[in-house]
Short mmCIF file of C-alpha atoms and ligand atoms in Angstrom, two decimals:
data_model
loop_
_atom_site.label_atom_id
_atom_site.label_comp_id
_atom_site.label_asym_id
_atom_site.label_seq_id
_atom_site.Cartn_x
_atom_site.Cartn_y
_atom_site.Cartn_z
CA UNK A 1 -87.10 34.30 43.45
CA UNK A 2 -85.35 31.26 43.09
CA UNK A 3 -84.66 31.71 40.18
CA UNK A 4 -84.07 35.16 40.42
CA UNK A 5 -81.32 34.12 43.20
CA UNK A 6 -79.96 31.58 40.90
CA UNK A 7 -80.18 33.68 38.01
CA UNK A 8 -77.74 35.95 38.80
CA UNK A 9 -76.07 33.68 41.16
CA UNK A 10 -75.93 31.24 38.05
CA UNK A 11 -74.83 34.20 35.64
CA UNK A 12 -71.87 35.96 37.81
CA UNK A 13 -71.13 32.07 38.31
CA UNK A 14 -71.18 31.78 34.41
CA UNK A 15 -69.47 35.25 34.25
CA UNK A 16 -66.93 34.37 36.66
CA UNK A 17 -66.25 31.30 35.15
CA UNK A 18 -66.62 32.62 31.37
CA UNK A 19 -64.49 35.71 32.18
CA UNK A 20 -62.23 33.64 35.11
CA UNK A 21 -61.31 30.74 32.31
CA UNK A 22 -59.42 32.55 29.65
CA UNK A 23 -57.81 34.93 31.93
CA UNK A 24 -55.52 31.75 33.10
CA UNK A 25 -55.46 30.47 29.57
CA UNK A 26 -54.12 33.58 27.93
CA UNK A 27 -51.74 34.17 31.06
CA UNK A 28 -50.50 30.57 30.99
CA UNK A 29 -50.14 31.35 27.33
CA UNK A 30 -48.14 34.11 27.58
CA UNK A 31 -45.77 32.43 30.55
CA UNK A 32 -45.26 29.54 29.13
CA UNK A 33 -44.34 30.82 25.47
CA UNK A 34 -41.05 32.98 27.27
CA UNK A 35 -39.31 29.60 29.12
CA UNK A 36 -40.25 27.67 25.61
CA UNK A 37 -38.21 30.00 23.70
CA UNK A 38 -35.45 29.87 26.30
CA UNK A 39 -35.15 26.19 25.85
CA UNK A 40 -34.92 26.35 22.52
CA UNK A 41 -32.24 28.56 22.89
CA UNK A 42 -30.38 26.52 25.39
CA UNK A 43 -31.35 23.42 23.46
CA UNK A 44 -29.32 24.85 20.45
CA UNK A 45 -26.58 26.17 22.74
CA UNK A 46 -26.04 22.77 23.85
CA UNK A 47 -26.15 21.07 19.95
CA UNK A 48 -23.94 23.51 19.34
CA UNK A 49 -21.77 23.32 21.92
CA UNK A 50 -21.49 19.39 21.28
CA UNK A 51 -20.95 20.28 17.82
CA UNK A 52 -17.88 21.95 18.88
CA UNK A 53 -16.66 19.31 21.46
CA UNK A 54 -16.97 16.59 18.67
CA UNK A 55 -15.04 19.12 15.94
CA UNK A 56 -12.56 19.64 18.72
CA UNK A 57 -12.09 15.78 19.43
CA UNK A 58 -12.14 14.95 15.87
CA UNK A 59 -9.13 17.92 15.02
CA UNK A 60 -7.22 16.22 18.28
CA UNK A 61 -7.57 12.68 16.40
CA UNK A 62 -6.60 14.09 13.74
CA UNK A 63 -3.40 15.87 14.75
CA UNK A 64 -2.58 12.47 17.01
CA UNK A 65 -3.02 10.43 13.52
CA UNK A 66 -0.83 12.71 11.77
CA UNK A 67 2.03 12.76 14.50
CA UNK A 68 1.91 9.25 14.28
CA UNK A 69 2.03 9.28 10.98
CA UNK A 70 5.26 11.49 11.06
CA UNK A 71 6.66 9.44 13.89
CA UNK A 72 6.88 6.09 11.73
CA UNK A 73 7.48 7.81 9.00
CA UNK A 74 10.92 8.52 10.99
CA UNK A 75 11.38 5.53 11.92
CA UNK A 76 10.96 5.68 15.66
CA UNK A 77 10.05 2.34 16.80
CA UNK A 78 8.64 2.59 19.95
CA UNK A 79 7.67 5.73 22.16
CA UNK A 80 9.59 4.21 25.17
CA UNK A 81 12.87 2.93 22.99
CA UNK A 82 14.68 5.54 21.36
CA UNK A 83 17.55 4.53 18.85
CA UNK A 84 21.18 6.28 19.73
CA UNK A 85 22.28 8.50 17.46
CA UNK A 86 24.89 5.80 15.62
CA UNK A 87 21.97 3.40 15.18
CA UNK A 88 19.91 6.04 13.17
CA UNK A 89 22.46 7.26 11.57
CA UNK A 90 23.92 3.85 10.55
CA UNK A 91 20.62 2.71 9.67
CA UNK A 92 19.92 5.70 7.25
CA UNK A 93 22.30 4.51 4.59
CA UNK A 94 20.30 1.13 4.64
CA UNK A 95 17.75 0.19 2.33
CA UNK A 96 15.81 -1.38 5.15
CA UNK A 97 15.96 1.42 7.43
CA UNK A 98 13.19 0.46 9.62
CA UNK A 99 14.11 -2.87 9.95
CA UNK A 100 17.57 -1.89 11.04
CA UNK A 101 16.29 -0.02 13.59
CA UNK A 102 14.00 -2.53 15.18
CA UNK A 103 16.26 -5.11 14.49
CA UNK A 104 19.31 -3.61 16.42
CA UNK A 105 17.18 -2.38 19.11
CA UNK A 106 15.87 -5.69 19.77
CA UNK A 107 19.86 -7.05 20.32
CA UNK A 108 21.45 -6.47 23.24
CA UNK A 109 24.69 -4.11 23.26
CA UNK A 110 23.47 -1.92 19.96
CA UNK A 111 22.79 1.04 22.30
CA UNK A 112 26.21 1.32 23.95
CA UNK A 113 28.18 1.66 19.79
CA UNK A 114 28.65 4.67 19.59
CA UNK A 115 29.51 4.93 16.00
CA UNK A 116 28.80 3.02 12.62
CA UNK A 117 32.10 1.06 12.80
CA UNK A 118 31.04 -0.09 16.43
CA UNK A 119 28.00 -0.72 14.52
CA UNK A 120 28.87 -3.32 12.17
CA UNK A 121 30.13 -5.72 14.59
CA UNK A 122 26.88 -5.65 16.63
CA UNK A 123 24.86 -5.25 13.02
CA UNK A 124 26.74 -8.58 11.99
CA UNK A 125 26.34 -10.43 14.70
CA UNK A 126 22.55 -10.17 15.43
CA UNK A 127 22.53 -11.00 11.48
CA UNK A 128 24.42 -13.92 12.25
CA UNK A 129 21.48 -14.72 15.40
CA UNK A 130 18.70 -14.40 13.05
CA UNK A 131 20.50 -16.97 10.29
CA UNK A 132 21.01 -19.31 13.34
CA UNK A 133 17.38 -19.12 14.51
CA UNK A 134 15.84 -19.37 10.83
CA UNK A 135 18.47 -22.92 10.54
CA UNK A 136 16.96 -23.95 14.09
CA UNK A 137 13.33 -23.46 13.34
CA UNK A 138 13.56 -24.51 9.58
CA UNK A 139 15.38 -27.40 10.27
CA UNK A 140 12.08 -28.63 12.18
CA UNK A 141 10.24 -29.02 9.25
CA UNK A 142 12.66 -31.85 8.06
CA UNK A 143 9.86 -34.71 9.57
CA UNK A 144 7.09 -33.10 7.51
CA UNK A 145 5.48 -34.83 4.35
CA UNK A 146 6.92 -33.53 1.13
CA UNK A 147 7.04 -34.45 -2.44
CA UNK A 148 10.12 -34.96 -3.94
CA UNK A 149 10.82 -31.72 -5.48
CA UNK A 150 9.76 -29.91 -2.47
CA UNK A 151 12.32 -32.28 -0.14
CA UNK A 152 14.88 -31.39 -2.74
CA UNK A 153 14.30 -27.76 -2.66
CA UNK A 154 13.75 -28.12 1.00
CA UNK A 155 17.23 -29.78 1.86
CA UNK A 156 18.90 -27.20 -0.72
CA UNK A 157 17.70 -24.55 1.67
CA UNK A 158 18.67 -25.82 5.03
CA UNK A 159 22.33 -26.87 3.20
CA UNK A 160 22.68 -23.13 1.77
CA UNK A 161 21.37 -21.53 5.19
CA UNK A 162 24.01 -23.90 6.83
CA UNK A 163 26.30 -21.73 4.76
CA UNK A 164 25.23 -18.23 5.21
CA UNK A 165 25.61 -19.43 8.79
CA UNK A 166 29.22 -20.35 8.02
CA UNK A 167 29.71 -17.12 6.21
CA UNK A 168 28.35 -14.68 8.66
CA UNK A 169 30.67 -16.53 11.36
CA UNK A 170 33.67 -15.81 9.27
CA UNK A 171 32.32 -12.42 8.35
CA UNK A 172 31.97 -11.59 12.15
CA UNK A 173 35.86 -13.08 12.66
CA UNK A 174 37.00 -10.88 10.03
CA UNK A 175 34.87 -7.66 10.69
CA UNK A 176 36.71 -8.04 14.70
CA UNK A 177 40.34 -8.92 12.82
CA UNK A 178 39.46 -5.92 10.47
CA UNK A 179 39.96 -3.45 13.27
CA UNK A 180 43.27 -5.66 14.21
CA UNK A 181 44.29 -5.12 10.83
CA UNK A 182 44.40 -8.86 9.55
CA UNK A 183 41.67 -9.19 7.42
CA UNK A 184 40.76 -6.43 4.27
CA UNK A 185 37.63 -5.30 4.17
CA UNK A 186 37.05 -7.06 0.93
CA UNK A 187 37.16 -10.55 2.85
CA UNK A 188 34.68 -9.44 5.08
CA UNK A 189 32.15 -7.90 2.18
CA UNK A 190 32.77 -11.42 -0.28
CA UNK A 191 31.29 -13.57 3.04
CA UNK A 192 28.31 -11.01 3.54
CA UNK A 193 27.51 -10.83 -0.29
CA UNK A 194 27.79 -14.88 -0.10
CA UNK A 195 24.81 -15.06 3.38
CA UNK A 196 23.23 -12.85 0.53
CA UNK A 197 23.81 -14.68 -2.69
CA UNK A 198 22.60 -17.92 -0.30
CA UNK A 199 19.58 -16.39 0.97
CA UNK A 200 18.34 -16.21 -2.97
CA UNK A 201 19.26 -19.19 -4.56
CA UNK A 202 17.31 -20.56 -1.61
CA UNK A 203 14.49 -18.45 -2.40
CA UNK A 204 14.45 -19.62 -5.69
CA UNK A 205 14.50 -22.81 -5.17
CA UNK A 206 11.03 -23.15 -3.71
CA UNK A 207 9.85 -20.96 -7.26
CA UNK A 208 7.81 -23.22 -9.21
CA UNK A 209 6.95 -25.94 -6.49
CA UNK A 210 3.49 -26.47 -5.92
CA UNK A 211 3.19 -27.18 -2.53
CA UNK A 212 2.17 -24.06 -0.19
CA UNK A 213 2.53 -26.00 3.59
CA UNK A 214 6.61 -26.11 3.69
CA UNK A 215 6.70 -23.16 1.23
CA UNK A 216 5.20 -21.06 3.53
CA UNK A 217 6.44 -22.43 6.21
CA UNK A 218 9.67 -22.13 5.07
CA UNK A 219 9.36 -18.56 3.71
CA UNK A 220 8.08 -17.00 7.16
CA UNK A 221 11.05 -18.64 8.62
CA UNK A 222 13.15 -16.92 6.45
CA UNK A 223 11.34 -13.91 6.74
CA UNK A 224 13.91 -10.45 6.34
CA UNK A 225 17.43 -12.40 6.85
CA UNK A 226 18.17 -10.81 3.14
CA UNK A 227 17.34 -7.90 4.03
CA UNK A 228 19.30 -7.84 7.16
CA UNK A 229 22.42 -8.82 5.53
CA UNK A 230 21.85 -6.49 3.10
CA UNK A 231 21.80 -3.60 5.70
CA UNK A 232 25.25 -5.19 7.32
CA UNK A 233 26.84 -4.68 3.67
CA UNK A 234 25.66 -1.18 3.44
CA UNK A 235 26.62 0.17 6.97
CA UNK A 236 29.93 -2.20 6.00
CA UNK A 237 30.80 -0.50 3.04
CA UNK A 238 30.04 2.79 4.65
CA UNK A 239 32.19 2.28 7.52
CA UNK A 240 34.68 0.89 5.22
CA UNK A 241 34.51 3.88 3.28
CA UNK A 242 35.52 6.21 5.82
CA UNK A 243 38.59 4.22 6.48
CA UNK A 244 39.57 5.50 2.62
CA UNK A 245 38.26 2.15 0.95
CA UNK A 246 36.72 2.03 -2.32
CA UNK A 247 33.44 0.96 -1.63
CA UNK A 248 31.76 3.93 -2.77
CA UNK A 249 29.03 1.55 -4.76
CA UNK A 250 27.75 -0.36 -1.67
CA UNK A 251 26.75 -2.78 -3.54
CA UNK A 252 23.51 -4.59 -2.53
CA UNK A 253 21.83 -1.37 -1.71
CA UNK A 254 22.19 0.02 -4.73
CA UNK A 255 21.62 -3.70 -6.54
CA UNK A 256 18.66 -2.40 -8.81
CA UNK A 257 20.05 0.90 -9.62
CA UNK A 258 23.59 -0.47 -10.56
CA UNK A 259 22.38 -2.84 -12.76
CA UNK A 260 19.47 0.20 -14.44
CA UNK A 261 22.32 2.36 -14.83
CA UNK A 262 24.45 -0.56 -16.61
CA UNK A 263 22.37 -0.34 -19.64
CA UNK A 264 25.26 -1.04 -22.88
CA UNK A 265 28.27 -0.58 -20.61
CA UNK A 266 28.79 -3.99 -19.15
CA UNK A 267 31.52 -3.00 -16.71
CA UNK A 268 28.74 -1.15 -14.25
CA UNK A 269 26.54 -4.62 -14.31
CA UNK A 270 29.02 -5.42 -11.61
CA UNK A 271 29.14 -3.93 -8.14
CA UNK A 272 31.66 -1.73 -7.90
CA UNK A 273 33.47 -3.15 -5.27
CA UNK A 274 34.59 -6.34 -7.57
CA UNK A 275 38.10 -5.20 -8.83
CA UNK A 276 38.93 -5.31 -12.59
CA UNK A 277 40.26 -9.02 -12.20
CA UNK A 278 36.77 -10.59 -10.67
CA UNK A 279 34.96 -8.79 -13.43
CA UNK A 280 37.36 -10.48 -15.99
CA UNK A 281 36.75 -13.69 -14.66
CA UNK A 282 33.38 -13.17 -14.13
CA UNK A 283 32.88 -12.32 -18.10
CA UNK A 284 35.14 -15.63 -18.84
CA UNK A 285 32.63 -18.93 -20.39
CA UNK A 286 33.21 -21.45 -17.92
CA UNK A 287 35.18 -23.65 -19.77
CA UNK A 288 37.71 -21.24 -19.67
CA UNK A 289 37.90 -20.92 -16.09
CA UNK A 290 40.01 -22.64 -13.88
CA UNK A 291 38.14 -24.17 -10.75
CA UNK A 292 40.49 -24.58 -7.13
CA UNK A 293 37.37 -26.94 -6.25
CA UNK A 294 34.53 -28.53 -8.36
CA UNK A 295 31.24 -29.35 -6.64
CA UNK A 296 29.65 -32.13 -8.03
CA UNK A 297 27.01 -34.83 -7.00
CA UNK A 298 28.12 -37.75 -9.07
CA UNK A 299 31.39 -37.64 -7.61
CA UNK A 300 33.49 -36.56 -10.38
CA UNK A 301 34.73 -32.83 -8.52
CA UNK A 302 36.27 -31.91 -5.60
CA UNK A 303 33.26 -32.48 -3.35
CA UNK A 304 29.97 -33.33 -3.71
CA UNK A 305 28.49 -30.50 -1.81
CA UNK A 306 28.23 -26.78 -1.33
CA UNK A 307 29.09 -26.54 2.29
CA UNK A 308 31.90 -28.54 1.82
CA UNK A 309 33.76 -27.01 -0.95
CA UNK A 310 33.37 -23.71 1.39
CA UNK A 311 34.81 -25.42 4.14
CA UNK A 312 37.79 -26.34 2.27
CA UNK A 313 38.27 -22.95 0.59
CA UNK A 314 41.38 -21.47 2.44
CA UNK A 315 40.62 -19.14 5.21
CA UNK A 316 43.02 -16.07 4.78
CA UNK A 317 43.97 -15.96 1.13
CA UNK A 318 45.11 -13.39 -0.62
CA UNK A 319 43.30 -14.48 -3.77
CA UNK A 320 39.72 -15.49 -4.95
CA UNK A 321 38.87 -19.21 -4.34
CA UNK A 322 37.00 -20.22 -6.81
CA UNK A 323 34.56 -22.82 -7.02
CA UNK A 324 32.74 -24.11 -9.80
CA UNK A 325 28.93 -25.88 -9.12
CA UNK A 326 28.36 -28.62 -11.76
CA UNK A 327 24.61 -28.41 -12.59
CA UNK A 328 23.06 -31.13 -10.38
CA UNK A 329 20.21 -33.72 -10.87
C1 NAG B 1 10.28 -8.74 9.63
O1 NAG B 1 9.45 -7.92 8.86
C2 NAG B 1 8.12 -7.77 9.33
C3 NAG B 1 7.38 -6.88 8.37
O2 NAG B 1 7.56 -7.31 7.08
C4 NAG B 1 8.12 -7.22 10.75
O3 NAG B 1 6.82 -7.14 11.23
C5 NAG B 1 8.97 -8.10 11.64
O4 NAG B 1 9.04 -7.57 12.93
C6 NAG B 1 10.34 -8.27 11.06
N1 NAG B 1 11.14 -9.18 11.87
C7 NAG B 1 12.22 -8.80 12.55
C8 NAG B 1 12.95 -9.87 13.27
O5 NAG B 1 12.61 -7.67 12.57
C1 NAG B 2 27.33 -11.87 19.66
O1 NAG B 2 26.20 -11.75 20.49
C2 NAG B 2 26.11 -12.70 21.54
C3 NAG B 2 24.78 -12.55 22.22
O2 NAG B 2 24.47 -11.23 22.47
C4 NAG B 2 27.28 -12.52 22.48
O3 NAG B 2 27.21 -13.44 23.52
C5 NAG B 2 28.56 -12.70 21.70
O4 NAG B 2 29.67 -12.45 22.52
C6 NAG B 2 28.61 -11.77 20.49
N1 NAG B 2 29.76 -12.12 19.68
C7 NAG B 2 30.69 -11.25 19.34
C8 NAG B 2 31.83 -11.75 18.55
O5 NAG B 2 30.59 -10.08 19.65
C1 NAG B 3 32.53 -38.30 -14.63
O1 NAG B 3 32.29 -37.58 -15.84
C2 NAG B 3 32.43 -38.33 -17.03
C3 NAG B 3 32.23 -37.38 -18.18
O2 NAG B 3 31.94 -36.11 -17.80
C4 NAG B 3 31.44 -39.47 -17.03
O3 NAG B 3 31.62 -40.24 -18.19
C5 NAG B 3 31.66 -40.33 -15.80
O4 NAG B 3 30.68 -41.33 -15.73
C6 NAG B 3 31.61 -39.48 -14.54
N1 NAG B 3 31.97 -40.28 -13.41
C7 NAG B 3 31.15 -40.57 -12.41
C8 NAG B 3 31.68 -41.34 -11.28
O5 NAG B 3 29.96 -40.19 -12.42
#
């Protein structure tokens, strides 16, 4: 009986239990297999949906990389400083143009020229600034340690920077008499082409010399100041040029090309702005030539240095001044 009564209690127990257990299995089974398949859904809606956000974000970087990429390609300096229309255009016939942006920007007064021949003046003058600081800083160096060779390069530099100096001061004088009609134009190009002509032989000097401290230091200081006068010939002769001069070579600009083109014909190895007697004299052997002032270190010319023979060359002639350097050392 007892066992009767836990026989079948024990069975429907086992029944309930047997029959009871997989009914919640199989339904868990079957609820929990719909949501599963919903995450995966949303799971791939989100991937996806970040794989879109990041495509979007990379096409934005993109299109940002490439604007900028267009926006210094033209030049434009900063987003807040925006050249006038004379400085762009000015600065277009450059060779430097993005230097002649930035540099003009940076000087006070470029904004208010309204047109190239405004330009030069301002263009000239900041030129003249940057000659003035390289001569201030370089000049600095003068206590530092150098070999011979390097102190003679060294001084050669500071002497001819002295003299771009000089020349950019005149050229600046004559490019505000130009407009006052007292100067020609051709004054004002033969003391930019001379900051020019300076601005290499110093360069060269330092070719050769070992040392890398003042050489460097040196270099840096004279960081773009040919290029800058470079760009004041070019918007010079341009402006010139529209005033019905013949400077339709500008000369440094076009340096490499001119002298390309010159091949056989050794007329065009001179910029075109040099007039039939310069190029004469400038084909002449020296011996042939007669010097207004001899430079010379031993004391047998004129004077014994650079500066000084330029200082003595007559300020408002109507011909070339010529002056002859005697090969030093
Ligand atoms: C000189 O040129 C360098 C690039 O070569 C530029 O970063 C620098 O700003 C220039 N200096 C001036 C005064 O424009
Ligand atoms: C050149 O620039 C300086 C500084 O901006 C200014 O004081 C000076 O008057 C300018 N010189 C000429 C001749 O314009
Ligand atoms: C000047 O030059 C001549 C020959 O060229 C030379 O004999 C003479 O010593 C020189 N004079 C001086 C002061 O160096």
């Amino acid at each position: 009986m007892g066992y009767e009564r836990l026989g079948p209690s024990k069975a429907s127990g086992s029944v309930t239990t047997t029959t009871a257990a997989p009914v919640p299995n199989l339904s868990k089974d079957s609820t929990s297999a719909q949501p599963e398949n919903v995450n995966r859904r949303r799971k791939k809606l989100v991937v996806s949906s970040i794989v879109v956000a990041f495509a979007l974000i990379l096409a934005a970087a993109i299109f940002a990389g490439i604007r900028t990429q267009v926006k210094s390609s033209q030049h434009v300096p900063g987003l807040a400083r925006k050249p006038s229309q004379a400085i762009s255009k000015a600065c277009e016939l450059t060779r430097f143009p993005e230097l002649c942006v930035d540099s003009l920007m940076d000087f006070p007064g470029s904004l208010a020229a309204s047109s190239a021949k405004d330009l030069i003046h301002v263009t000239v003058n900041m030129t003249l600034h940057h000659f003035s600081h390289a001569l201030y800083s370089s000049s600095s160096f003068s206590f530092l340690d150098m070999p011979p060779r390097v102190r003679s390069a060294y001084e050669s530099c500071i002497e001819l920077l002295d003299d771009s100096v000089d020349a950019l001061s005149r050229a600046l004088s004559s490019v505000v008499s130009v407009s006052g009609g007292q100067t020609k134009p051709q004054d004002v190009m033969t003391w930019l082409s001379s900051a020019l002509t300076n601005q290499d032989t110093c360069a060269e000097g330092f070719d050769g010399v070992g040392d890398g401290g003042v050489k460097d230091q040196m270099t840096a200081a004279l960081k773009n100041l040919s290029e800058l006068v470079s760009n004041c010939l070019a918007i010079f002769a341009a402006s010139a040029d529209s005033d019905g001069n013949d400077f339709a070579g500008v000369p440094i600009q076009n340096r490499r090309r001119l002298l390309k083109v010159g091949g056989g014909d050794e007329k065009l190895t001179f910029p075109r702005w040099t007039r039939r007697r310069e190029r004469e004299l400038l084909e002449m052997p020296v011996s042939q030539i007669q010097a207004d002032i001899i430079v010379s270190q031993d004391g047998n010319g004129t004077c014994k240095t650079i500066s000084e023979a330029i200082k003595k060359a007559p300020q408002y002639s109507t011909r070339r001044t010529i002056i002859y350097v005697k090969a030093g050392r």
